[in-house]
XYZ file of C-alpha atoms in Angstrom:
679
model
C -193.363 -7.548 -80.151
C -193.806 -8.800 -83.736
C -197.551 -9.125 -83.121
C -197.646 -5.609 -81.715
C -196.049 -4.273 -84.888
C -198.449 -6.279 -87.055
C -201.417 -4.859 -85.168
C -200.128 -1.314 -85.466
C -199.415 -1.837 -89.159
C -202.955 -3.113 -89.763
C -204.364 -0.115 -87.936
C -202.267 2.358 -89.961
C -203.045 0.665 -93.291
C -206.784 0.665 -92.643
C -206.809 4.299 -91.540
C -204.661 5.564 -94.430
C -206.437 3.471 -97.089
C -209.816 4.661 -95.956
C -208.602 8.242 -95.715
C -207.284 8.160 -99.311
C -210.262 6.547 -101.013
C -213.300 7.651 -99.110
C -213.068 11.498 -99.254
C -213.997 11.505 -102.941
C -217.366 9.908 -102.336
C -218.644 10.312 -98.785
C -218.894 13.005 -96.061
C -216.661 13.194 -92.984
C -219.031 11.367 -90.611
C -219.284 8.511 -93.058
C -215.491 8.437 -93.244
C -215.363 8.056 -89.439
C -217.824 5.200 -89.593
C -215.970 3.331 -92.299
C -212.582 3.779 -90.606
C -213.854 2.543 -87.236
C -215.700 -0.399 -88.837
C -212.565 -1.411 -90.734
C -210.451 -1.360 -87.589
C -213.013 -3.381 -85.625
C -213.225 -5.952 -88.420
C -209.454 -6.310 -88.501
C -208.760 -6.368 -84.757
C -212.003 -7.103 -82.918
C -211.542 -3.857 -80.973
C -213.323 -0.524 -81.173
C -211.688 2.594 -82.587
C -213.372 5.817 -81.483
C -212.703 9.234 -83.039
C -214.501 11.453 -80.568
C -213.122 14.739 -81.881
C -213.001 16.397 -85.258
C -211.805 14.564 -88.352
C -210.748 16.349 -91.527
C -209.488 14.682 -94.713
C -208.246 16.274 -97.932
C -206.558 14.653 -100.912
C -205.162 17.300 -103.240
C -202.550 18.633 -103.643
C -201.465 16.299 -100.791
C -203.132 13.849 -98.478
C -203.862 15.558 -95.195
C -205.519 13.856 -92.233
C -206.210 15.547 -88.926
C -207.987 13.585 -86.205
C -208.553 14.470 -82.564
C -209.420 12.564 -79.396
C -208.781 9.037 -80.690
C -209.005 5.877 -78.592
C -208.524 2.168 -79.302
C -210.225 -0.199 -76.858
C -208.420 -2.760 -74.743
C -208.888 -6.512 -74.423
C -211.819 -7.765 -72.367
C -211.022 -7.769 -68.635
C -207.984 -5.495 -68.969
C -207.262 -2.986 -66.219
C -207.299 0.025 -68.548
C -210.302 0.578 -70.831
C -208.101 1.657 -73.744
C -205.061 -0.039 -75.186
C -204.099 3.192 -76.947
C -205.281 6.767 -77.136
C -203.992 10.085 -78.424
C -205.095 13.668 -78.295
C -204.364 14.392 -81.937
C -202.916 12.893 -85.111
C -201.661 15.039 -87.998
C -200.521 13.477 -91.268
C -199.482 15.284 -94.439
C -198.259 13.078 -97.287
C -197.423 14.174 -100.832
C -199.351 11.987 -103.271
C -197.714 12.712 -106.636
C -194.197 11.476 -105.644
C -195.758 8.088 -104.800
C -196.190 7.485 -108.537
C -192.403 7.213 -108.909
C -192.004 5.170 -105.719
C -190.948 8.072 -103.491
C -192.486 8.626 -100.070
C -192.471 12.232 -98.944
C -194.035 12.866 -95.566
C -194.256 16.573 -94.870
C -195.718 16.077 -91.415
C -196.537 13.232 -89.096
C -197.251 14.232 -85.505
C -198.717 12.221 -82.639
C -199.806 14.356 -79.692
C -200.200 12.874 -76.195
C -200.197 9.207 -77.254
C -200.873 6.759 -74.402
C -200.193 3.036 -74.855
C -201.137 0.391 -72.291
C -199.581 -3.049 -72.721
C -200.915 -5.715 -70.359
C -200.478 -9.433 -69.647
C -203.346 -10.984 -67.684
C -203.125 -13.583 -64.899
C -203.288 -16.397 -67.468
C -200.327 -15.002 -69.384
C -202.343 -13.671 -72.324
C -201.172 -10.298 -73.692
C -203.585 -7.589 -74.784
C -201.841 -7.232 -78.152
C -203.290 -10.554 -79.303
C -206.399 -9.596 -81.253
C -209.605 -11.606 -81.526
C -209.845 -11.189 -85.309
C -206.831 -11.959 -87.485
C -205.762 -9.682 -90.324
C -207.078 -10.454 -93.768
C -205.596 -13.409 -95.606
C -202.619 -12.904 -97.854
C -203.409 -11.333 -101.201
C -203.981 -13.692 -104.132
C -200.888 -14.523 -106.165
C -200.168 -12.419 -109.214
C -201.398 -13.757 -112.568
C -199.058 -16.118 -114.358
C -196.308 -14.311 -116.173
C -196.755 -11.049 -114.281
C -193.457 -9.315 -113.721
C -192.020 -9.405 -110.202
C -190.834 -6.320 -108.418
C -187.461 -4.915 -109.363
C -185.854 -6.259 -106.213
C -186.748 -9.856 -106.926
C -190.008 -9.895 -105.028
C -188.363 -9.844 -101.622
C -188.116 -6.120 -101.060
C -190.051 -2.888 -101.210
C -190.865 -0.916 -104.350
C -190.108 2.319 -102.508
C -187.049 3.997 -104.000
C -186.722 6.943 -101.623
C -188.117 8.392 -98.427
C -188.201 11.988 -97.287
C -189.421 12.926 -93.831
C -190.325 16.450 -92.825
C -191.823 17.291 -89.453
C -191.943 13.882 -87.698
C -192.711 14.142 -83.992
C -194.036 12.197 -81.067
C -195.114 14.675 -78.402
C -195.602 13.915 -74.698
C -196.222 10.198 -75.060
C -196.492 7.563 -72.348
C -196.207 3.795 -72.180
C -197.364 1.489 -69.411
C -196.580 -2.225 -69.134
C -198.414 -4.405 -66.594
C -197.974 -8.114 -65.851
C -200.769 -9.351 -63.574
C -199.105 -12.743 -63.076
C -195.892 -11.296 -61.613
C -197.313 -8.023 -60.321
C -194.830 -6.054 -62.433
C -195.754 -2.532 -63.512
C -193.439 -0.285 -65.518
C -194.283 3.201 -66.750
C -192.480 5.483 -69.172
C -193.705 9.059 -69.517
C -192.855 12.357 -71.201
C -191.798 10.569 -74.380
C -190.714 13.111 -76.974
C -189.104 12.249 -80.293
C -188.127 14.222 -83.404
C -186.876 12.658 -86.657
C -184.875 14.291 -89.447
C -184.399 12.625 -92.847
C -184.004 14.609 -96.086
C -183.516 11.463 -98.179
C -182.031 7.986 -97.822
C -178.572 9.167 -98.856
C -178.491 12.032 -96.374
C -177.794 11.831 -92.633
C -180.632 10.519 -90.484
C -181.160 11.653 -86.896
C -183.676 10.754 -84.244
C -183.426 12.688 -80.985
C -185.668 12.358 -78.003
C -186.106 11.909 -74.308
C -188.347 10.125 -71.855
C -188.950 9.823 -68.132
C -188.511 6.513 -66.294
C -188.313 6.053 -62.540
C -188.162 9.822 -62.002
C -185.117 10.301 -64.233
C -184.801 11.739 -67.721
C -183.250 9.490 -70.363
C -181.873 11.249 -73.434
C -181.792 9.170 -76.626
C -180.152 9.752 -79.999
C -179.863 7.569 -83.110
C -177.860 8.609 -86.173
C -176.897 7.159 -89.529
C -174.802 8.856 -92.190
C -176.283 6.742 -95.020
C -179.594 5.237 -93.916
C -180.398 3.655 -97.302
C -178.660 0.475 -96.174
C -181.167 0.165 -93.320
C -183.972 -0.178 -95.886
C -182.149 -2.555 -98.246
C -180.455 -4.788 -95.668
C -176.973 -3.658 -96.655
C -174.387 -2.414 -94.192
C -175.111 1.062 -92.858
C -173.241 3.188 -90.295
C -175.205 3.655 -87.083
C -174.650 5.609 -83.887
C -176.578 5.219 -80.625
C -176.451 7.268 -77.458
C -178.346 6.712 -74.193
C -177.598 9.046 -71.318
C -178.884 9.710 -67.806
C -177.161 10.886 -64.650
C -176.720 7.238 -63.552
C -175.603 5.569 -66.792
C -174.163 6.410 -70.191
C -174.129 4.096 -73.208
C -172.659 4.797 -76.593
C -172.268 2.744 -79.789
C -170.535 3.655 -83.038
C -170.449 1.087 -85.795
C -172.437 -0.550 -88.574
C -175.610 -2.606 -88.911
C -176.751 -4.893 -91.736
C -179.913 -7.018 -91.884
C -179.839 -8.666 -95.344
C -179.633 -12.423 -94.685
C -178.869 -12.215 -90.954
C -178.233 -9.534 -88.388
C -174.701 -8.161 -88.573
C -173.487 -5.609 -86.042
C -169.920 -4.392 -85.594
C -168.587 -1.416 -83.692
C -167.325 0.119 -80.467
C -169.447 0.000 -77.312
C -168.859 2.133 -74.228
C -170.869 1.850 -70.993
C -170.215 3.686 -67.731
C -171.901 4.620 -64.475
C -170.679 6.737 -61.558
C -172.254 4.265 -59.104
C -173.376 0.664 -59.545
C -175.391 1.015 -56.341
C -177.282 4.051 -57.633
C -177.896 2.327 -60.969
C -179.246 -0.804 -59.278
C -181.511 1.239 -57.008
C -182.836 3.199 -59.994
C -183.751 -0.008 -61.841
C -185.629 -1.298 -58.794
C -182.977 -3.785 -57.656
C -181.227 -2.139 -54.699
C -177.985 -3.719 -53.509
C -178.040 -4.249 -49.767
C -174.745 -5.153 -48.084
C -172.470 -3.442 -45.612
C -169.452 -3.111 -47.877
C -168.344 0.197 -49.351
C -167.700 -1.012 -52.904
C -169.730 -1.015 -56.130
C -169.146 2.593 -57.028
C -167.845 3.650 -60.468
C -167.990 1.137 -63.323
C -166.903 1.339 -66.947
C -166.777 -1.113 -69.830
C -165.462 -0.467 -73.328
C -164.678 -2.747 -76.239
C -165.617 -4.052 -79.655
C -169.028 -5.664 -80.095
C -169.745 -8.034 -82.963
C -173.001 -9.803 -83.871
C -172.972 -12.366 -86.667
C -176.382 -13.977 -86.788
C -176.525 -16.244 -83.724
C -172.973 -15.463 -82.557
C -172.310 -12.550 -80.222
C -168.863 -11.425 -79.117
C -167.249 -8.657 -77.124
C -163.485 -8.316 -77.566
C -160.632 -5.974 -76.618
C -162.680 -5.203 -73.539
C -161.434 -2.854 -70.833
C -163.270 -3.082 -67.536
C -162.999 -1.100 -64.309
C -164.969 -1.541 -61.067
C -163.958 0.808 -58.268
C -160.156 0.370 -58.092
C -160.153 -2.973 -59.933
C -159.041 -2.866 -63.558
C -158.741 -5.576 -66.179
C -159.261 -6.684 -69.747
C -160.858 -9.646 -71.444
C -163.238 -10.997 -74.045
C -166.410 -13.077 -74.339
C -168.112 -14.944 -77.169
C -171.600 -16.514 -77.106
C -172.835 -18.872 -79.831
C -176.550 -19.712 -79.690
C -177.011 -21.717 -82.894
C -176.365 -25.138 -81.297
C -178.490 -27.289 -79.013
C -177.323 -25.150 -76.076
C -175.393 -21.876 -75.885
C -171.606 -22.034 -75.966
C -169.783 -19.362 -73.958
C -166.039 -18.734 -74.201
C -164.517 -15.985 -72.078
C -161.278 -14.759 -70.540
C -160.575 -12.096 -67.917
C -157.265 -10.665 -66.743
C -157.352 -8.518 -63.615
C -154.848 -6.511 -61.654
C -154.950 -6.675 -57.872
C -158.412 -7.852 -56.845
C -159.169 -6.077 -53.574
C -162.318 -7.708 -52.176
C -162.370 -5.755 -48.913
C -164.709 -3.002 -50.171
C -167.292 -5.741 -50.841
C -167.100 -7.335 -47.377
C -168.896 -6.169 -44.221
C -166.634 -4.374 -41.738
C -165.114 -6.427 -38.916
C -167.154 -6.357 -35.732
C -165.769 -4.576 -32.692
C -163.381 -6.805 -30.783
C -162.880 -9.085 -33.785
C -159.486 -9.422 -35.435
C -159.110 -8.333 -39.028
C -158.797 -11.941 -40.131
C -162.197 -12.789 -38.706
C -161.120 -14.444 -35.440
C -161.280 -13.082 -31.924
C -158.675 -10.490 -31.026
C -155.411 -12.095 -30.005
C -156.344 -15.393 -31.587
C -157.802 -16.847 -28.331
C -161.292 -17.980 -27.593
C -162.514 -19.195 -24.242
C -163.190 -22.906 -23.971
C -166.697 -23.833 -23.098
C -167.898 -20.334 -23.889
C -171.418 -21.553 -24.471
C -171.729 -19.839 -27.856
C -175.028 -20.165 -29.661
C -175.528 -23.449 -31.488
C -175.269 -22.941 -35.259
C -177.759 -24.202 -37.791
C -177.543 -27.897 -38.663
C -176.669 -29.267 -42.092
C -179.383 -28.397 -44.591
C -181.784 -30.979 -46.025
C -182.847 -28.663 -48.839
C -182.408 -30.332 -52.245
C -179.335 -29.324 -54.222
C -180.385 -28.558 -57.779
C -177.416 -28.772 -60.142
C -179.517 -29.023 -63.305
C -178.493 -25.471 -64.218
C -175.064 -26.843 -65.119
C -176.667 -28.420 -68.177
C -178.098 -25.152 -69.492
C -174.907 -24.010 -71.253
C -171.436 -25.141 -72.221
C -168.643 -22.766 -71.286
C -164.909 -22.186 -71.053
C -163.523 -19.424 -68.856
C -159.945 -18.400 -68.016
C -159.146 -16.002 -65.160
C -155.838 -14.526 -64.068
C -155.274 -12.010 -61.267
C -152.125 -10.175 -60.221
C -153.156 -10.531 -56.586
C -156.104 -10.888 -54.223
C -156.768 -9.082 -50.944
C -159.371 -10.541 -48.567
C -159.393 -8.707 -45.247
C -155.729 -9.025 -44.201
C -155.055 -12.099 -46.356
C -152.742 -11.412 -49.286
C -152.739 -13.772 -52.269
C -150.191 -13.378 -55.037
C -150.475 -14.050 -58.771
C -153.121 -16.688 -59.426
C -154.847 -18.310 -62.380
C -157.704 -20.741 -62.929
C -159.489 -22.359 -65.861
C -163.173 -23.308 -65.822
C -164.764 -25.773 -68.238
C -168.466 -26.697 -68.299
C -169.627 -29.413 -70.680
C -173.062 -31.080 -70.615
C -173.484 -30.726 -66.850
C -169.895 -31.546 -65.833
C -168.042 -28.591 -64.291
C -164.269 -28.607 -63.925
C -162.245 -25.888 -62.185
C -158.471 -26.071 -62.464
C -156.493 -23.766 -60.162
C -153.278 -23.751 -62.179
C -151.407 -21.169 -60.118
C -151.662 -19.870 -56.569
C -148.990 -17.860 -54.772
C -149.623 -17.481 -51.064
C -147.212 -16.323 -48.341
C -144.033 -17.585 -50.009
C -145.768 -20.819 -50.982
C -147.167 -22.180 -54.209
C -150.227 -24.298 -54.782
C -152.478 -25.980 -57.292
C -155.917 -27.514 -57.056
C -158.854 -29.012 -58.907
C -162.597 -29.022 -58.363
C -165.146 -31.131 -60.218
C -168.941 -30.927 -59.933
C -170.995 -33.533 -61.784
C -174.555 -32.265 -62.206
C -175.675 -34.898 -64.712
C -177.514 -36.999 -62.111
C -180.187 -36.338 -59.513
C -177.554 -36.471 -56.745
C -174.625 -34.177 -57.662
C -171.084 -35.437 -57.093
C -168.170 -33.246 -56.003
C -164.453 -33.947 -55.887
C -161.687 -31.616 -54.695
C -157.931 -31.864 -54.540
C -155.400 -29.300 -53.417
C -151.679 -29.220 -52.750
C -149.502 -26.411 -51.443
C -145.894 -26.190 -50.351
C -143.627 -23.627 -48.729
C -146.313 -21.629 -46.877
C -145.016 -19.217 -44.270
C -147.388 -20.091 -41.443
C -147.100 -17.126 -39.078
C -148.064 -14.290 -41.460
C -150.794 -16.464 -43.034
C -152.408 -17.408 -39.717
C -152.000 -13.861 -38.389
C -153.695 -12.320 -41.416
C -156.341 -15.050 -41.749
C -157.337 -15.549 -38.105
C -155.417 -13.108 -35.942
C -153.478 -16.128 -34.609
C -149.754 -15.490 -34.117
C -148.768 -18.434 -31.902
C -147.439 -20.714 -34.675
C -144.572 -20.155 -37.096
C -142.825 -22.371 -39.592
C -142.934 -23.525 -43.198
C -146.060 -25.468 -44.075
C -146.967 -28.055 -46.678
C -150.430 -29.488 -47.166
C -152.420 -31.640 -49.535
C -155.859 -33.211 -49.541
C -158.277 -34.982 -51.841
C -161.955 -35.458 -51.004
C -165.139 -36.631 -52.713
C -168.822 -36.317 -51.843
C -172.152 -37.273 -53.381
C -175.635 -36.311 -52.284
C -178.898 -34.607 -53.103
C -178.618 -32.289 -50.057
C -175.924 -30.726 -47.924
C -176.464 -33.312 -45.189
C -176.132 -36.190 -47.648
C -172.955 -34.640 -49.021
C -171.390 -34.578 -45.532
C -172.571 -38.110 -44.725
C -170.985 -39.384 -47.948
C -167.753 -37.420 -47.613
C -164.570 -39.457 -48.183
C -160.949 -38.523 -48.644
C -157.544 -38.065 -47.089
C -154.882 -35.440 -46.562
C -151.856 -34.377 -44.570
C -150.286 -31.219 -43.150
C -146.653 -30.635 -42.167
C -144.921 -27.630 -40.588
C -141.128 -27.590 -40.381
C -138.594 -25.438 -38.513
C -141.109 -23.403 -36.566
C -142.126 -22.419 -33.071
C -145.112 -22.436 -30.748
C -145.245 -19.103 -28.984
C -146.334 -18.705 -25.388
C -144.313 -21.495 -23.739
C -140.583 -22.267 -23.505
C -140.085 -25.822 -22.312
C -136.302 -25.443 -21.975
C -136.752 -22.464 -19.644
C -139.459 -24.329 -17.785
C -137.097 -27.239 -17.169
C -134.324 -24.936 -15.987
C -136.582 -22.923 -13.689
C -139.895 -24.703 -13.671
C -141.518 -22.770 -10.851
C -141.010 -19.395 -12.481
C -141.931 -20.704 -15.925
C -145.298 -21.947 -14.706
C -146.117 -19.071 -12.414
C -144.760 -16.091 -14.358
C -147.874 -14.412 -15.906
C -145.748 -12.773 -18.598
C -144.263 -16.031 -19.876
C -146.921 -16.477 -22.581
C -145.937 -13.150 -24.133
C -142.168 -13.647 -24.173
C -141.512 -17.388 -24.404
C -141.620 -19.858 -27.270
C -140.819 -23.491 -27.962
C -139.010 -24.174 -31.191
C -139.882 -27.325 -33.093
C -138.360 -29.120 -36.013
C -141.554 -30.795 -37.215
C -145.312 -30.548 -36.602
C -147.309 -32.938 -38.768
C -150.411 -35.043 -39.100
C -152.635 -36.780 -41.612
C -156.347 -37.528 -41.790
C -158.742 -39.983 -43.375
C -162.439 -39.372 -43.953
C -164.808 -42.299 -44.377
C -168.514 -41.598 -44.765
C -168.229 -38.337 -42.861
C -166.030 -39.561 -39.994
C -162.667 -37.778 -39.930
C -159.884 -39.647 -38.161
C -156.381 -38.475 -37.237
C -154.051 -40.938 -35.509
C -150.597 -39.473 -36.056
C -150.428 -35.860 -34.908
C -146.886 -35.254 -33.696
C -144.606 -32.422 -32.740
C -140.873 -33.116 -32.496
C -138.698 -30.661 -30.627
C -135.755 -30.731 -28.273
C -137.117 -31.508 -24.776
C -140.690 -31.790 -26.091
C -142.892 -34.344 -27.834
C -146.572 -33.845 -28.636
C -148.762 -36.637 -29.907
C -152.432 -36.567 -30.751
C -155.167 -38.762 -32.103
C -158.921 -38.782 -32.307
C -161.935 -38.253 -34.504
C -164.426 -35.665 -35.634
C -167.907 -36.805 -36.605
C -168.755 -34.355 -39.370
C -172.492 -35.166 -39.729
C -173.060 -34.646 -35.978
C -170.455 -31.843 -35.732
C -168.622 -33.301 -32.736
C -164.977 -33.856 -31.742
C -163.335 -36.552 -29.585
C -159.596 -35.929 -29.489
C -156.631 -36.491 -27.160
C -153.420 -34.442 -27.234
C -150.475 -35.643 -25.188
C -147.604 -33.160 -24.727
C -144.557 -34.754 -23.098
C -141.430 -33.185 -21.581
C -138.447 -35.439 -22.408
C -134.687 -35.389 -22.015
C -133.932 -35.877 -25.733
C -132.391 -32.967 -27.639
C -133.426 -34.547 -30.940
C -135.949 -32.626 -32.968
C -136.784 -33.546 -36.541
C -136.054 -37.201 -37.030
C -136.357 -37.981 -33.335
C -138.792 -40.526 -31.942
C -142.074 -39.667 -30.335
C -141.977 -42.378 -27.667
C -139.205 -41.054 -25.433
C -139.890 -41.380 -21.721
C -140.870 -38.243 -19.879
C -143.527 -36.271 -18.050
C -146.847 -36.177 -19.969
C -149.980 -34.125 -19.251
C -152.685 -35.207 -21.758
C -155.358 -32.780 -22.913
C -158.838 -34.029 -23.858
C -160.745 -32.073 -26.513
C -164.397 -33.052 -26.892
C -167.902 -31.829 -27.528
C -169.796 -30.079 -30.324
C -167.919 -27.769 -32.674
C -169.584 -24.654 -31.343
C -168.780 -25.439 -27.692
C -165.615 -27.516 -27.422
C -164.316 -28.546 -24.024
C -160.547 -28.528 -23.311
C -159.682 -30.526 -20.199
C -156.177 -31.466 -18.952
C -156.039 -35.078 -17.786
C -154.104 -34.189 -14.609
C -155.219 -37.334 -12.846
C -153.742 -39.477 -15.556
C -150.537 -37.456 -15.595
C -150.052 -37.623 -11.818
C -150.983 -41.300 -11.806
C -148.322 -42.043 -14.396
C -145.754 -40.003 -12.485
C -146.672 -41.576 -9.139
C -146.041 -45.069 -10.414
C -142.301 -44.387 -10.711
C -141.484 -40.717 -10.084
C -137.765 -41.407 -9.909
C -137.651 -42.897 -13.388
C -139.805 -40.160 -14.858
C -137.685 -37.425 -13.347
C -134.484 -39.276 -14.102
C -135.531 -39.473 -17.763
C -135.409 -35.706 -17.888
C -131.779 -35.846 -16.817
C -129.404 -33.704 -14.745
C -130.480 -30.267 -13.713
C -133.785 -30.631 -15.539
C -134.785 -33.559 -13.391
C -133.714 -31.832 -10.199
C -135.572 -28.666 -11.123
C -138.789 -30.455 -11.925
C -138.376 -32.683 -8.867
C -138.162 -29.526 -6.814
C -141.362 -28.229 -8.329
C -143.196 -31.482 -7.729
C -141.908 -31.745 -4.167
C -140.217 -35.140 -4.514
C -142.848 -36.947 -2.395
C -143.059 -37.348 1.399
C -140.654 -39.248 3.583
C -142.645 -42.481 3.240
C -142.529 -42.061 -0.524
C -146.292 -41.921 -0.683
C -147.687 -39.611 -3.341
C -146.460 -36.546 -5.192
C -146.924 -32.997 -3.912
C -147.167 -29.862 -6.055
C -146.053 -26.555 -4.496
C -148.810 -24.073 -3.829
C -150.152 -22.564 -7.052
C -148.256 -24.925 -9.383
C -151.255 -27.204 -9.957
C -153.471 -24.333 -11.050
C -150.699 -23.038 -13.276
C -150.296 -26.429 -14.964
C -154.044 -26.735 -15.455
C -154.307 -23.268 -16.922
C -151.349 -23.795 -19.216
C -152.499 -27.067 -20.728
C -156.189 -26.269 -20.480
C -155.787 -23.284 -22.800
């Protein structure tokens, strides 16, 4: 942009200088020739004045030129870099003697400017011939200008009729294929003198919408001397409004201070207007507003006392960016009310629970669902973490994600030389509290990640119901885990995953089966189709832990302790291959001990085998193993259940034939057992 201004300045200086000096000595056609030759010498481009040219000097300098064009760079798409239908300039000469500039009229009619960047990245505002060398230094002892040599000798400026009429600007980038056009540019400037109010009002058309612009300054003299000057800016369309009221100073460094206000009735409409449509199925991203104090101090930019609103989300915060160092330093904070994310999520599909699972929380085993994509081998590029250093603090009064309700939460983010740390200092979730940490090390070719999380006192039933539409488990949950991974791709991360964790649920229930009722009236409990809706088995403890070594997750201590019931489980999940090999062994026992009881009490066990790929798990009851174990000593197994329970279950199982050979199940009971444990 600086080179563009230099080129324009050269063009104006050559035209004005020639127009002032030449009229005294040569005719109009000769003036044209000298002006065009001067421009070509300075820029290497041709200036053509195809229309009339008139120049007069006294009592004021008046220049009127028509049908002017300035040629483009070689190979450019448009033949002209700039053209205009007419130029009218009227400048009072006598006030210049005292250092005052009084422009009675300066009007550009139908100016057209074409800015282009070719396929090699070269812009058309780079001219073949450089401007003339700097003027020779003043003779020794010659007095410097009154401002110390660093400023202008102009003491005052007065602008009369200053207009840009029906202008247009086109920017083309051949390398990226970007083309932007601004049309119907109209601008009018009012300035009586540097100590009187300055106004610049105008409008333009971009992407089929009118943008109204206004710039004001109560005392514009400061803008010419570098001192602080009050400035107002307004930009308004039907999709966005921007306003600034403050001060600007440019003496030693840029200083800006004031109030900024930005708003739009629809973020979606604004994005579409700028050529970046937002495509997602959510209903959010409507109204947006941002207001606060902006401050620029050289290379430091800050925005404080900020009030932000997006749809129904409201908050406040601040941000500061310092660019003077080796890399930018960003410090920010944001405090939000309830963060409802549902308007930004796609609607739940028909037949899918609000929490994202299948309705009712059940999914058929062996459903043959489509195989998902494998782990990605695409390289993970974490080099962007070294681009800036940052500190960010976020607090929210609550978070809503589908039906999941999160309470007050807070996290701190720190990024330093490629090392990212996220500290979840507060999380309130379904009567529980949690904390966690995340670290991402992007300083090496293979990023490293570590995570740790701990939560206690979670109310399981409302959490699982809201999160997955699963209402079969209740109780108070505690969990913790810590994992690490390193790798240059997602697959490598999974293959190098290591860690451990544990989960415990206390004083809860598994809905859908009541073992005590089953023992008292086993036949009805198994065969009653409504039992899964009305029955439940209370437990005192449901717990398990896991270890992960190089992507292989192992659990060897799953247990459920409840009166009349023990459940044990162990197995593995191969994370890189996405497969499971697990065995669950529920056992009906005679012990009334729950929490604190042992898991090895004798009783009737029907193991369940869970195996296969994640997307198509197979759940198979090991009935053969259960019957085989019972057949070895049915009396002892039934006796271990005790009293009426043993008699009831013995009645269900038939008690064997008269020779004592084998165990019979009454008609329908085998299918009921298989269905119960298979699901």
